[in-house]
Coordinates of C-alpha atoms in Angstrom, one line a residue:
M27 CA -122.6 140.9 -15.6
T28 CA -121.1 142.1 -12.3
V29 CA -121.0 145.7 -11.2
T30 CA -117.7 146.9 -9.9
Y31 CA -117.4 150.2 -8.2
A32 CA -114.6 149.8 -5.6
A33 CA -113.5 153.3 -4.9
S34 CA -116.7 155.3 -4.9
Y35 CA -118.5 157.1 -2.0
A36 CA -121.5 157.3 -4.2
A37 CA -123.7 154.2 -4.5
W38 CA -124.5 154.4 -8.2
P39 CA -121.7 155.0 -10.7
P40 CA -122.7 156.4 -14.1
G41 CA -124.6 153.8 -16.1
T42 CA -125.4 151.5 -13.2
D43 CA -128.6 149.4 -13.3
P44 CA -130.0 149.7 -9.8
D45 CA -131.8 146.3 -10.0
L46 CA -128.6 144.5 -11.1
L47 CA -126.7 146.4 -8.4
R48 CA -129.2 145.3 -5.7
R49 CA -128.8 141.6 -6.7
D50 CA -125.0 141.8 -6.8
V51 CA -124.8 143.5 -3.4
A52 CA -127.2 141.0 -1.9
R53 CA -125.1 138.1 -3.1
A54 CA -121.9 139.8 -1.9
H55 CA -123.4 140.4 1.6
E56 CA -124.4 136.7 1.8
E57 CA -120.9 135.6 0.7
F58 CA -119.2 137.9 3.2
L59 CA -121.3 136.6 6.1
T60 CA -120.8 133.0 5.0
T61 CA -117.0 133.1 4.4
G62 CA -115.8 136.2 6.2
R63 CA -114.0 137.3 3.1
P64 CA -114.9 140.6 1.4
P65 CA -116.1 139.8 -2.2
R66 CA -114.8 141.8 -5.1
P67 CA -118.0 143.6 -6.3
V68 CA -118.3 145.5 -3.1
R69 CA -117.1 149.1 -2.8
D70 CA -114.0 149.6 -0.7
V71 CA -115.9 151.9 1.7
V72 CA -118.6 149.2 2.2
R73 CA -116.1 146.3 2.5
D74 CA -114.1 148.1 5.2
S75 CA -117.2 149.0 7.1
W76 CA -118.5 145.4 6.9
Q77 CA -115.2 144.2 8.4
R78 CA -115.4 146.8 11.2
S79 CA -119.0 145.8 11.9
L80 CA -118.0 142.1 12.1
R81 CA -115.0 142.8 14.3
G82 CA -117.2 145.0 16.5
G83 CA -119.6 142.1 17.1
V84 CA -122.7 143.6 15.4
D85 CA -125.4 141.0 14.8
P86 CA -126.3 141.1 11.1
E87 CA -129.8 139.6 11.9
A88 CA -130.6 142.3 14.6
D89 CA -133.8 144.3 14.2
G90 CA -131.9 147.6 14.8
P91 CA -129.2 149.2 16.8
R92 CA -128.0 147.2 19.8
S93 CA -127.5 150.3 22.0
P94 CA -130.5 151.5 24.0
G95 CA -131.9 154.8 22.9
L96 CA -132.4 157.9 25.0
G97 CA -135.6 158.4 26.9
A98 CA -137.9 161.3 26.0
A99 CA -136.9 163.6 28.8
E100 CA -133.2 162.8 28.4
L101 CA -133.4 163.3 24.6
R102 CA -135.2 166.6 25.1
D103 CA -132.5 168.0 27.4
Y104 CA -129.7 166.7 25.2
R105 CA -131.2 168.2 22.0
R106 CA -131.7 171.6 23.7
Q107 CA -128.0 172.0 24.4
H108 CA -126.6 170.4 21.3
P109 CA -125.2 172.8 18.6
M110 CA -127.2 170.9 15.8
A111 CA -130.3 172.5 17.3
A112 CA -129.1 175.8 15.9
V113 CA -129.1 174.6 12.3
L114 CA -132.4 172.7 12.5
P115 CA -134.4 175.5 10.8
V116 CA -131.9 175.4 7.9
V117 CA -132.3 171.7 7.5
R118 CA -136.1 171.9 7.6
S119 CA -136.1 174.7 5.0
L120 CA -133.8 172.9 2.5
L121 CA -134.6 169.2 3.1
V122 CA -137.8 168.6 5.0
E123 CA -140.3 171.2 3.6
P124 CA -139.4 170.8 -0.1
A125 CA -139.9 167.0 0.2
Q126 CA -143.1 166.8 2.2
D127 CA -144.7 164.8 -0.6
S128 CA -141.7 162.6 -1.2
D129 CA -141.2 159.2 0.3
Q130 CA -138.2 160.0 2.4
L131 CA -137.1 160.8 6.0
V132 CA -134.6 163.5 7.1
A133 CA -132.5 162.7 10.2
V134 CA -130.3 165.0 12.1
G135 CA -127.8 163.3 14.4
D136 CA -125.0 164.2 16.8
E137 CA -121.2 163.5 16.5
H138 CA -121.8 159.8 17.6
A139 CA -124.6 159.3 14.9
R140 CA -127.3 159.4 17.6
L141 CA -130.5 160.5 15.9
L142 CA -131.8 163.7 17.5
W143 CA -134.6 164.5 15.0
V144 CA -136.3 162.3 12.4
E145 CA -138.8 164.0 10.2
G146 CA -140.7 163.2 7.0
T147 CA -143.4 161.1 5.5
P148 CA -145.6 159.7 8.4
G149 CA -146.1 156.3 6.8
L150 CA -142.4 155.9 6.1
A151 CA -141.6 157.0 9.7
A152 CA -143.8 154.2 11.0
R153 CA -142.0 151.7 8.9
A154 CA -138.6 153.1 10.1
E155 CA -139.6 152.4 13.7
R156 CA -139.5 148.7 13.0
I157 CA -135.7 148.9 12.4
G158 CA -135.1 151.3 15.3
F159 CA -134.6 154.4 13.1
V160 CA -136.1 156.8 15.6
E161 CA -135.2 159.8 17.6
G162 CA -132.8 159.0 20.4
A163 CA -131.5 155.8 18.7
E164 CA -127.7 155.4 18.2
W165 CA -126.8 154.5 14.6
A166 CA -123.0 154.5 15.0
E167 CA -121.3 151.7 13.2
D168 CA -120.5 149.8 16.4
A169 CA -124.2 149.9 17.4
A170 CA -125.9 149.4 14.0
G171 CA -123.2 148.2 11.5
T172 CA -122.8 149.8 8.1
N173 CA -125.2 152.6 7.5
A174 CA -124.9 156.1 6.0
P175 CA -125.1 158.3 9.1
G176 CA -122.9 156.0 11.2
T177 CA -120.3 155.3 8.5
A178 CA -120.2 159.0 7.4
V179 CA -119.4 159.9 11.0
A180 CA -116.8 157.1 11.3
L181 CA -115.0 158.2 8.2
G182 CA -115.7 162.0 8.3
R183 CA -116.9 161.8 4.7
P184 CA -120.2 162.1 2.8
L185 CA -121.4 158.8 1.4
Q186 CA -124.4 156.7 0.3
I187 CA -125.3 153.2 1.4
Y188 CA -127.6 151.3 -0.9
A189 CA -129.9 148.5 0.1
G190 CA -127.9 145.3 0.8
E191 CA -124.8 147.4 1.6
H192 CA -126.2 147.8 5.1
F193 CA -124.6 145.3 7.4
I194 CA -127.9 144.4 9.2
R195 CA -130.3 142.5 7.0
P196 CA -133.6 144.1 8.1
V197 CA -132.2 147.4 6.9
H198 CA -131.7 146.1 3.3
P199 CA -135.0 147.5 1.9
W200 CA -133.6 151.0 2.7
S201 CA -131.1 153.3 1.1
C202 CA -129.6 156.5 2.6
S203 CA -127.3 159.4 1.9
A204 CA -125.5 161.2 4.7
A205 CA -122.7 163.8 5.4
P206 CA -121.0 164.9 8.6
V207 CA -121.4 168.5 9.9
R208 CA -118.2 170.1 11.2
D209 CA -117.6 172.9 13.7
P210 CA -116.5 176.0 11.7
D211 CA -113.7 176.8 14.1
T212 CA -112.2 173.4 15.1
G213 CA -113.1 171.3 12.1
A214 CA -114.3 168.6 14.5
V215 CA -117.4 166.5 13.5
I216 CA -120.3 167.8 15.6
G217 CA -123.2 166.1 13.8
V218 CA -124.6 164.4 10.7
I219 CA -127.4 165.0 8.2
D220 CA -129.1 162.0 6.6
L221 CA -131.7 161.3 3.9
T222 CA -133.3 157.8 4.2
G223 CA -135.9 156.1 2.0
G224 CA -136.1 153.9 -1.1
D225 CA -133.7 153.3 -4.0
H226 CA -134.0 156.9 -5.2
I227 CA -132.1 158.1 -2.1
A228 CA -129.0 156.4 -3.5
A229 CA -129.1 158.4 -6.7
P230 CA -126.3 161.0 -7.2
H231 CA -128.6 164.1 -6.7
A232 CA -129.6 162.9 -3.2
L233 CA -126.1 163.0 -1.9
A234 CA -125.5 166.4 -3.7
L235 CA -128.6 167.8 -1.9
V236 CA -127.4 166.5 1.5
R237 CA -123.9 168.0 0.9
A238 CA -125.4 171.4 0.0
T239 CA -127.6 171.3 3.1
V240 CA -124.5 170.5 5.3
A241 CA -122.6 173.5 3.7
A242 CA -125.5 175.8 4.5
A243 CA -125.7 174.5 8.0
E244 CA -122.0 175.0 8.6
A245 CA -122.3 178.6 7.2
E246 CA -125.2 179.2 9.6
L247 CA -123.1 178.0 12.5
R248 CA -120.3 180.4 11.5
L249 CA -122.7 183.3 11.2
L250 CA -124.3 182.6 14.6
R251 CA -120.8 182.3 16.1
L252 CA -119.9 185.8 14.7
R253 CA -123.1 187.3 16.0
G254 CA -122.4 185.9 19.4
V255 CA -125.6 183.8 19.4
L256 CA -123.5 180.6 19.9
P257 CA -120.6 180.4 22.3
A258 CA -117.1 180.3 21.0
A259 CA -116.8 176.6 21.3
S260 CA -120.0 175.0 20.1
A261 CA -118.7 171.5 19.9
P262 CA -120.1 169.5 22.9
G263 CA -117.5 168.9 25.6
T264 CA -114.1 170.5 26.0
A265 CA -111.2 168.2 26.2
T266 CA -109.5 168.2 29.7
A267 CA -107.1 165.3 28.9
R268 CA -104.7 164.8 26.0
L269 CA -103.5 161.5 24.6
E270 CA -100.3 161.4 22.5
V271 CA -100.3 158.4 20.2
L272 CA -98.3 159.6 17.1
A273 CA -94.9 158.0 16.6
R274 CA -95.2 156.3 20.0
D275 CA -95.7 152.7 21.0
R276 CA -96.4 153.8 24.5
A277 CA -99.0 156.5 24.6
R278 CA -98.7 159.4 27.0
L279 CA -101.9 160.6 28.8
T280 CA -101.9 164.1 30.4
S281 CA -104.8 165.1 32.6
P282 CA -105.5 167.3 35.6
Y283 CA -104.3 164.3 37.7
G284 CA -100.8 164.1 36.1
T285 CA -99.0 162.6 33.2
V286 CA -98.8 158.8 32.7
E287 CA -96.9 156.8 30.1
L288 CA -99.0 153.7 29.3
S289 CA -98.0 150.2 28.3
P290 CA -98.5 149.2 24.7
R291 CA -101.8 147.4 25.6
H292 CA -103.1 150.2 27.8
S293 CA -102.2 152.6 25.0
E294 CA -104.5 150.8 22.7
I295 CA -107.3 150.6 25.2
V296 CA -107.2 154.3 26.2
F297 CA -106.9 155.3 22.5
L298 CA -110.1 153.3 21.7
L299 CA -111.9 154.8 24.7
A300 CA -110.9 158.3 23.5
R301 CA -112.5 157.5 20.1
H302 CA -115.7 156.2 21.8
P303 CA -116.6 158.7 24.5
R304 CA -119.8 157.0 25.2
G305 CA -117.8 153.9 26.2
L306 CA -117.4 150.3 25.2
G307 CA -118.4 147.0 26.8
A308 CA -115.9 144.3 27.4
D309 CA -116.8 142.3 24.3
A310 CA -116.8 145.3 22.0
L311 CA -113.4 146.5 23.4
A312 CA -112.0 143.0 23.1
A313 CA -113.2 142.7 19.5
R314 CA -111.4 145.9 18.6
L315 CA -108.2 144.6 20.2
H316 CA -108.6 141.1 18.6
E317 CA -108.9 139.5 22.0
H318 CA -111.4 136.7 21.3
E319 CA -110.6 134.0 23.8
S320 CA -112.1 134.6 27.3
A321 CA -112.6 138.2 26.2
R322 CA -114.8 139.3 29.1
V323 CA -112.6 137.8 31.8
T324 CA -109.4 139.0 30.2
M325 CA -110.7 142.5 29.6
R326 CA -112.0 142.9 33.1
A327 CA -108.6 142.0 34.5
E328 CA -106.8 144.4 32.1
M329 CA -109.3 147.2 32.9
S330 CA -108.9 146.6 36.6
R331 CA -105.1 147.2 36.3
L332 CA -105.7 150.3 34.1
R333 CA -108.2 151.7 36.6
R334 CA -105.6 151.3 39.4
L335 CA -103.1 153.2 37.2
L336 CA -105.3 156.1 36.1
G337 CA -107.6 156.3 39.1
P338 CA -111.4 156.1 39.4
Q339 CA -111.7 159.8 38.5
V340 CA -110.4 159.1 35.0
L341 CA -111.7 155.6 34.1
G342 CA -115.3 154.5 34.5
S343 CA -117.1 151.2 33.9
R344 CA -120.4 149.8 32.7
P345 CA -119.5 150.5 30.0
Y346 CA -115.7 151.2 30.1
R347 CA -115.2 154.9 29.4
L348 CA -113.0 157.9 30.0
L349 CA -114.6 160.2 32.6
L350 CA -112.7 163.2 31.2
P351 CA -113.3 164.5 27.7
A352 CA -110.1 163.5 25.9
A353 CA -108.4 164.6 22.6
T354 CA -105.6 162.9 20.9
D355 CA -102.7 164.4 18.8
A356 CA -104.2 162.3 15.9
D357 CA -107.5 164.3 16.3
E358 CA -105.6 167.5 16.0
V359 CA -104.0 166.4 12.7
R360 CA -107.4 165.3 11.3
A361 CA -109.0 168.6 12.3
L362 CA -106.2 170.5 10.5
L363 CA -106.6 168.4 7.4
A364 CA -110.4 169.1 7.4
R365 CA -109.6 172.8 7.5
G366 CA -107.2 172.6 4.6
A367 CA -104.2 173.5 6.9
H368 CA -102.0 170.9 5.3
R369 CA -98.7 172.5 6.3
R370 CA -99.6 172.6 9.9
A371 CA -101.1 169.0 9.7
L372 CA -97.8 167.6 8.4
A373 CA -95.8 169.5 11.0
R374 CA -98.0 168.0 13.7
Y375 CA -97.6 164.5 12.3
P376 CA -94.3 163.0 13.6
G377 CA -95.1 159.5 12.5
A378 CA -97.6 156.7 12.5
L379 CA -100.3 156.2 15.2
L380 CA -99.2 153.5 17.7
P381 CA -96.9 152.0 15.1
G382 CA -96.3 148.8 17.0
S383 CA -100.0 147.9 17.5
D384 CA -101.7 145.2 15.5
A385 CA -105.1 145.7 17.1
P386 CA -107.6 145.8 14.2
A387 CA -109.3 149.1 15.3
V388 CA -105.9 150.8 15.9
V389 CA -104.7 149.6 12.5
D390 CA -107.8 151.0 10.9
A391 CA -107.3 154.4 12.6
R392 CA -103.6 154.4 11.7
E393 CA -104.2 153.7 8.0
E394 CA -107.1 156.2 7.8
L395 CA -105.0 159.1 9.2
H396 CA -101.9 158.1 7.1
C397 CA -103.9 157.8 3.9
G398 CA -105.8 161.0 4.6
L399 CA -102.6 162.9 5.0
R400 CA -101.1 161.4 1.8
R401 CA -104.2 162.1 -0.2
A402 CA -104.2 165.8 0.9
L403 CA -100.5 166.2 0.0
R404 CA -101.0 164.4 -3.3
D405 CA -104.0 166.6 -4.3
R406 CA -103.1 169.9 -2.8
G407 CA -99.5 169.8 -1.5
D408 CA -96.8 172.1 -2.9
A409 CA -93.3 171.0 -3.7
G410 CA -92.0 171.9 -0.2
L411 CA -94.6 169.8 1.6
L412 CA -94.1 166.8 -0.7
L413 CA -90.4 166.9 -0.2
D414 CA -90.9 167.1 3.5
W415 CA -93.0 163.9 3.3
L416 CA -90.6 162.1 1.1
D417 CA -87.6 163.0 3.3
R418 CA -89.2 161.2 6.2
P419 CA -88.1 157.6 7.1
G420 CA -90.1 155.0 5.2
N421 CA -91.5 157.4 2.6
H422 CA -88.6 157.3 0.0
D423 CA -90.4 154.6 -2.1
D424 CA -93.8 156.3 -2.2
V425 CA -94.2 156.1 -5.9
E426 CA -97.4 158.2 -6.1
L427 CA -96.0 161.1 -4.1
L428 CA -92.6 160.9 -5.9
R429 CA -94.5 161.5 -9.1
A430 CA -96.5 164.4 -7.5
A431 CA -93.3 166.0 -6.2
L432 CA -91.7 165.8 -9.7
R433 CA -94.7 167.5 -11.2
A434 CA -94.6 170.2 -8.6
L435 CA -90.9 170.9 -8.7
P436 CA -89.4 173.6 -11.0
R437 CA -87.8 171.9 -14.0
E438 CA -84.3 173.2 -13.0
S439 CA -84.5 172.0 -9.4
P440 CA -81.5 170.1 -8.2
R441 CA -83.8 167.7 -6.4
G442 CA -85.3 166.5 -9.7
P443 CA -82.6 163.9 -10.6
V444 CA -82.6 162.5 -7.1
L445 CA -86.4 162.1 -7.1
R446 CA -86.2 160.4 -10.6
A447 CA -83.6 158.0 -9.3
L448 CA -85.7 157.2 -6.3
L449 CA -88.8 156.7 -8.5
D450 CA -86.9 154.3 -10.8
R451 CA -85.6 152.3 -7.9
A452 CA -89.1 152.2 -6.3
R453 CA -90.5 150.9 -9.7
R454 CA -87.9 148.2 -9.9

């Protein structure tokens, strides 16, 4: 018997045998690393993350994250100014203190899945040190492969990762449940809360507990903001540059130093650097662009040209990074969707993200945004929003949203026959 659970963000669907699932996932992980092809028993969310991890050059045999952690003094200063410090008492009250006798760890991370606090059972914490699951360590996907805090931040969704679903083999004995924390005003991800331990952490109640803690933390942030305890913009960093990538093959970067229209390749590079504010090395950047041959030499030449174009005050190196906090128009659409402002999100979405790009990381970001918008319209959109979507070029044969629009329209609407004709044609 093989367990199939393709669409779930929860590790254990109803009726799942954990031991059988562990064996199936372990075989699937081995098959993926051997053939490079995603096996069928793996959940979509895990399969996609494995592929991102492989493209990003993460070593599946590594002992832990490949990025160096923060030193004690640097971590202390960083934690002091980070907005997640304000909700630490809530997290301790709801997760840490009730589970003092349980075999689990509670981790609070930043918007890059860097672990700021790790608390829980001392014996388990000592074991976690062997895989680098410690305060100051970066557990983003591009540093540690598939894992709950890193993948939750990457997707902006709560999820569980069970045993062999982790990309790095030494992490297979562990399971984790995590959910991102969002700024109450902007909707931007500002942190992540994670439970880590044995198989029991992949049970449905564990993810429910994490989500409830995140809701309480976000409510606390909102209350502190209203009381004036926190500044009006608690998310770290204020964007001083804006990158326009929607419905454009050549992105436009606006900064205090002027506005530049970028080449298609430079558009991809600047977009990826905007998504990774801590920067990317030449190999990691090349993997996301699918530049495998002579990656380091090729990327250095490309980045040298880009640095001459943007100036040393905008583009840094070692690793390559934007020196100005940058926001994209795609970020704005995602934030509006997170807040439930679907009408404004659709109005801010003129078309696909860098539609001419076939760089793997850009394709992933494009599909994530497109599917997120479609899902919001399907689940919560009214007839007007659905018709707006269907009237756009390329959307006339969207069977799922044609059906949703027909359900939402008044029975006597003159658009009904037109939509039914489009639906019949799309089915054929």
